[in-house]
C-alpha positions as MATLAB code, in Angstrom:
seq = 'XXXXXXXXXXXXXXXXXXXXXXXXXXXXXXXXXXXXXXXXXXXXXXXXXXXXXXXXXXXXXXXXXXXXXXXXXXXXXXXXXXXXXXXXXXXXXXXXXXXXXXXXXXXXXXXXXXXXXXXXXXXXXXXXXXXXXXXXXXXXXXXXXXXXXXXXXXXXXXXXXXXXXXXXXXXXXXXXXXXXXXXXXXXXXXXXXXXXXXXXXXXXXXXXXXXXXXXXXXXXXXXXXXXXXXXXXXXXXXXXXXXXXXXXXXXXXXXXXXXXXX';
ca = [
      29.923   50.403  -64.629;
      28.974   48.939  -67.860;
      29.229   45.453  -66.255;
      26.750   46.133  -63.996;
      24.144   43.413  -65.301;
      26.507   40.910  -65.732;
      27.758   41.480  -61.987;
      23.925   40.803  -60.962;
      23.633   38.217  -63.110;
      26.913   36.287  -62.023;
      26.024   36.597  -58.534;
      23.007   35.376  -59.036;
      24.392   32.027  -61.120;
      26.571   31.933  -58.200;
      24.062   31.948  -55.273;
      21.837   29.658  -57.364;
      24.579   26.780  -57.652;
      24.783   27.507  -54.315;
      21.652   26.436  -52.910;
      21.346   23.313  -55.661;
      24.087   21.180  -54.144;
      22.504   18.535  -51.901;
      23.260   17.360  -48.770;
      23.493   13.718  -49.983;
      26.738   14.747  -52.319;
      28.682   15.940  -49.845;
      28.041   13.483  -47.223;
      27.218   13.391  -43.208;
      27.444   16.180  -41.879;
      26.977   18.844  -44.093;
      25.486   21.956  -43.640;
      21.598   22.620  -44.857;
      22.651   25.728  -46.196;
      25.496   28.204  -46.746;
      25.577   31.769  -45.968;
      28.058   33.814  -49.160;
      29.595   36.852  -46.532;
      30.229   39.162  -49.742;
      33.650   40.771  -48.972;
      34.765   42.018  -52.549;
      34.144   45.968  -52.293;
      36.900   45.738  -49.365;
      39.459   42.791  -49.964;
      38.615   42.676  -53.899;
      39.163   46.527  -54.581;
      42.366   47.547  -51.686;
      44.813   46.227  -53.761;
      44.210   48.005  -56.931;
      46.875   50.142  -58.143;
      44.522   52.116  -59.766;
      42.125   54.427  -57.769;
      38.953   53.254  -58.046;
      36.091   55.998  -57.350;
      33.678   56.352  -54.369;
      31.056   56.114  -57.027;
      31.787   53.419  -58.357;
      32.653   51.580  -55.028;
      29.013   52.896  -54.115;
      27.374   51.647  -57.318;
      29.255   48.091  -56.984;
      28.171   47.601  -53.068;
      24.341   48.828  -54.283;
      24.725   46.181  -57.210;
      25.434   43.338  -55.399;
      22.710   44.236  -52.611;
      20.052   43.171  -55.136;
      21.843   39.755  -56.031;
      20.513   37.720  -53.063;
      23.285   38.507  -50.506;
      22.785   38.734  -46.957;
      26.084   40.152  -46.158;
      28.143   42.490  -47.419;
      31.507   43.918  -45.978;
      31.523   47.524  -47.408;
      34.828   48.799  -46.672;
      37.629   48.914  -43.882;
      38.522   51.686  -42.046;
      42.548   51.447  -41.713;
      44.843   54.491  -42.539;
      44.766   55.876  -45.998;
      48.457   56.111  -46.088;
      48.739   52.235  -45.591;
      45.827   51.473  -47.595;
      44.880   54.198  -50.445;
      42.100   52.001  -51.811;
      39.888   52.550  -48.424;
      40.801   56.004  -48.055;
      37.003   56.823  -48.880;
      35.524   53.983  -46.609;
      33.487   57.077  -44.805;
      32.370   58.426  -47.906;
      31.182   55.030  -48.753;
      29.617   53.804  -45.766;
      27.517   57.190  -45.669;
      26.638   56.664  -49.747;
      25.276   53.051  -49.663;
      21.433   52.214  -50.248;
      21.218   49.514  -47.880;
      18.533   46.899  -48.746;
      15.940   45.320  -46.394;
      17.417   41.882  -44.719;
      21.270   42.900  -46.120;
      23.740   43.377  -43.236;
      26.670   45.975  -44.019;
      29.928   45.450  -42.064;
      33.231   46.993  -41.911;
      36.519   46.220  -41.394;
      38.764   47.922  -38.592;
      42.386   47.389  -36.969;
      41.947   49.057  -33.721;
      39.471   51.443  -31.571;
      40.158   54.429  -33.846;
      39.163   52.871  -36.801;
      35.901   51.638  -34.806;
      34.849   55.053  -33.847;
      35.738   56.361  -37.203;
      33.141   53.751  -38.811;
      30.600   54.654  -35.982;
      31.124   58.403  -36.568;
      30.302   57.510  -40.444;
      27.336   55.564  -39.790;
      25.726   57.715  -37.581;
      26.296   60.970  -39.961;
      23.773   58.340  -42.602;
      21.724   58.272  -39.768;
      21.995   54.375  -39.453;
      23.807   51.591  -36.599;
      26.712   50.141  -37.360;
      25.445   46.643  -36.961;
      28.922   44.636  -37.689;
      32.715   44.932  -38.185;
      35.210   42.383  -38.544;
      38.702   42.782  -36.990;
      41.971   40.556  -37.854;
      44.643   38.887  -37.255;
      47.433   36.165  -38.618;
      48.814   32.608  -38.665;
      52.131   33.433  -39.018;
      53.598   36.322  -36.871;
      56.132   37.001  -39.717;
      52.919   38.156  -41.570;
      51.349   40.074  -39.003;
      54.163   41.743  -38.177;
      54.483   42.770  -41.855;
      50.550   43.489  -42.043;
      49.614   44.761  -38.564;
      53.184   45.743  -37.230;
      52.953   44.078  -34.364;
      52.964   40.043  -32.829;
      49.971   37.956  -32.980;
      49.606   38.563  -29.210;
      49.679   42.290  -29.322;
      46.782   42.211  -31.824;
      44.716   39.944  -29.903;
      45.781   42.409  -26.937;
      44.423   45.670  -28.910;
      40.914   43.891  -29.696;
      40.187   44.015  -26.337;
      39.459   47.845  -26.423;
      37.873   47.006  -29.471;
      35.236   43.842  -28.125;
      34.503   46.484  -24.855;
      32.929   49.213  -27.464;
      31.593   47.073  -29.894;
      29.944   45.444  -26.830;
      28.504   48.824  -25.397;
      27.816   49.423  -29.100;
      25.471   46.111  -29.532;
      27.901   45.773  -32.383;
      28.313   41.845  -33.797;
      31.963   41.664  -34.338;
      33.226   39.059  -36.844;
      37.274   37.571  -36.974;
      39.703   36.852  -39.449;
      42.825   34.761  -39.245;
      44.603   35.536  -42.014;
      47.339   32.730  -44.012;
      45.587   29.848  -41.979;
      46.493   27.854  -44.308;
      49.879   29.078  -45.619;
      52.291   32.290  -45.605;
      54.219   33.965  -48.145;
      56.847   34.177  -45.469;
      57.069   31.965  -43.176;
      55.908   28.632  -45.517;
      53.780   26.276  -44.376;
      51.147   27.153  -41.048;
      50.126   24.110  -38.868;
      46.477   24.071  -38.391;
      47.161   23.377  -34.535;
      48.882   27.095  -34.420;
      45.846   28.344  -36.612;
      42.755   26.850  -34.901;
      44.695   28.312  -31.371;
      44.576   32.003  -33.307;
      40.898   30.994  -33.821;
      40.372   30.261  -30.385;
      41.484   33.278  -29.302;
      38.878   35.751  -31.135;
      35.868   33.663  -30.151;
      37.116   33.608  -26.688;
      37.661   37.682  -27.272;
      33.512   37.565  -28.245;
      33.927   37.348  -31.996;
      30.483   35.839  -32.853;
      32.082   33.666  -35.925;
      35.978   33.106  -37.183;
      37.086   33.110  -40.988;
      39.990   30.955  -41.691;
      41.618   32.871  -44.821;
      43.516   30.672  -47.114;
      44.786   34.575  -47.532;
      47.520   33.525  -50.530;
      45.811   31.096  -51.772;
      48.225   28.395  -51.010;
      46.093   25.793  -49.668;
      44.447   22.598  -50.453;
      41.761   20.610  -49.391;
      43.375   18.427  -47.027;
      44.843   21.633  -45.599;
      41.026   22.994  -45.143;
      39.702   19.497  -43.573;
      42.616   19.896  -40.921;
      42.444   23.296  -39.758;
      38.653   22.757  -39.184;
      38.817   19.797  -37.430;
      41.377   21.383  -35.385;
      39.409   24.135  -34.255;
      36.334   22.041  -33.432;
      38.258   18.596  -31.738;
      40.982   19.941  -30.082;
      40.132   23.580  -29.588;
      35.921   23.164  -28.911;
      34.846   25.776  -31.409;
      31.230   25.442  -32.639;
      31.323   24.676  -36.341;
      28.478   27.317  -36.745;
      31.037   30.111  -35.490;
      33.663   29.018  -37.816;
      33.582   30.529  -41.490;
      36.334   30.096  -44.594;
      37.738   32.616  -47.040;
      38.961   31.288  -49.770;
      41.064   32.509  -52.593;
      41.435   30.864  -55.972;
      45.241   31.946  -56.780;
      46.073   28.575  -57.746;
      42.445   27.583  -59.174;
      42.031   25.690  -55.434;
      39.430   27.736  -53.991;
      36.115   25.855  -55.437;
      38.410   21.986  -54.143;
      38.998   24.106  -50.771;
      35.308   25.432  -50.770;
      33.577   21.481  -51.071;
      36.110   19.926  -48.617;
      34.789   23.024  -46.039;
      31.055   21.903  -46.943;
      32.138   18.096  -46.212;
      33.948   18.980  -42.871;
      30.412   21.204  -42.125;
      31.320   24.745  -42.691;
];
């Protein structure tokens, strides 16, 4: 990776903007600080189309450990057939130097994935202290993702919450196209703060609402959160946003989630 200063050194730019926005610019109710949940070794490599090596997964993961980050979400455990790209996630869970105060998650669709990403983390000789588990919006996009209706997914976490809980495992939720499907158009933020509800009711410690196409905009942002927290009663300390910048929105969609006290 010949990039692999200016990776530490963007990160680090990053996380430094970061902290310098004040309170008093983004008005009442803003958070004091922001926690950055690095996810780009698993959602910025899996859709490739070239193979990128467990080396060079490792080296990226061990990179952005020294940037600052206090989370990192190494990999995802799903089948190698659906998703090539993660095909190594075992490989690269064992590989990883983790730092002190970094916490290392992975992603999984079901029990077998869990105790594949347990089985991993134990041959390392470390815990599997977190994994994040997900679902959709729009059930015309989870039944293209997942195979299966929102409520079946939500159904299979169960299995999932009971081992994680056994586990002592901290278990993290996506809804993915909360704000918009390739599909199925536009998503009302009443249908995706009730998907929300769902996975902290299931246990999930915190919720990330994925703007997963990158179709939404900051009013879209300002209602799904304020959907989840007045008419659904989530804490707006368990509720997180993942942002993409497809249509140079995510930095507009990131500042109305600060104002709204993500």
């Amino acid at each position: 990776m010949a990039n692999s200063s200016r990776i530490r050194k963007g990160l680090a730019h990053f996380l430094g903007g970061v902290r310098a926005v004040s309170t008093e610019s983004l008005g009442v109710g803003a958070p004091l600080s922001v926690r950055v949940y690095e996810v780009g070794p698993r959602d910025g490599l899996q859709n490739e189309a070239s193979y990128v090596e467990t080396e060079k997964k490792i080296k990226l993961i061990d990179l952005l450990s020294s940037t600052g980050l206090s989370h990192i979400e190494a990999s995802a455990f799903v089948h190698p057939k659906l998703v090539p790209q993660m095909a190594d996630a075992a490989d690269v869970i064992r590989g990883i130097k983790r730092a002190p105060g970094v916490s290392y998650s992975t992603l999984v669709p079901n029990a077998k994935g869990l105790q594949r990403a347990l089985d991993a983390a134990s041959k390392a000789g470390k815990t599997l202290g977190e994994i994040a588990i997900f679902t959709s919006a729009s059930e015309e996009f989870n039944e293209r993702n997942l195979n299966m209706s929102i409520s079946e997914s939500i159904k299979g976490f169960e299995d999932i919450m009971r081992i994680a809980e056994a586990e002592n495992i901290r278990v993290r939720g996506y809804v993915s196209v909360a704000m918009g499907c390739p599909y199925a158009g536009d998503v009302s933020a009443d249908t995706a703060s009730r998907i929300a509800c769902m996975l902290v009711d299931l246990g999930c410690y915190e919720v990330s609402l994925g703007d997963t196409v990158g179709l939404g905009t900051p009013k879209d942002v300002a209602d799904v959160v304020r959907s989840c927290v007045d008419n659904q009663g989530i804490p707006i300390e368990k509720i997180a946003l993942h942002l993409h910048d497809t249509r140079n929105m995510a930095i507009a969609n990131a500042y109305a989630g600060l104002q709204e006290g993500v």
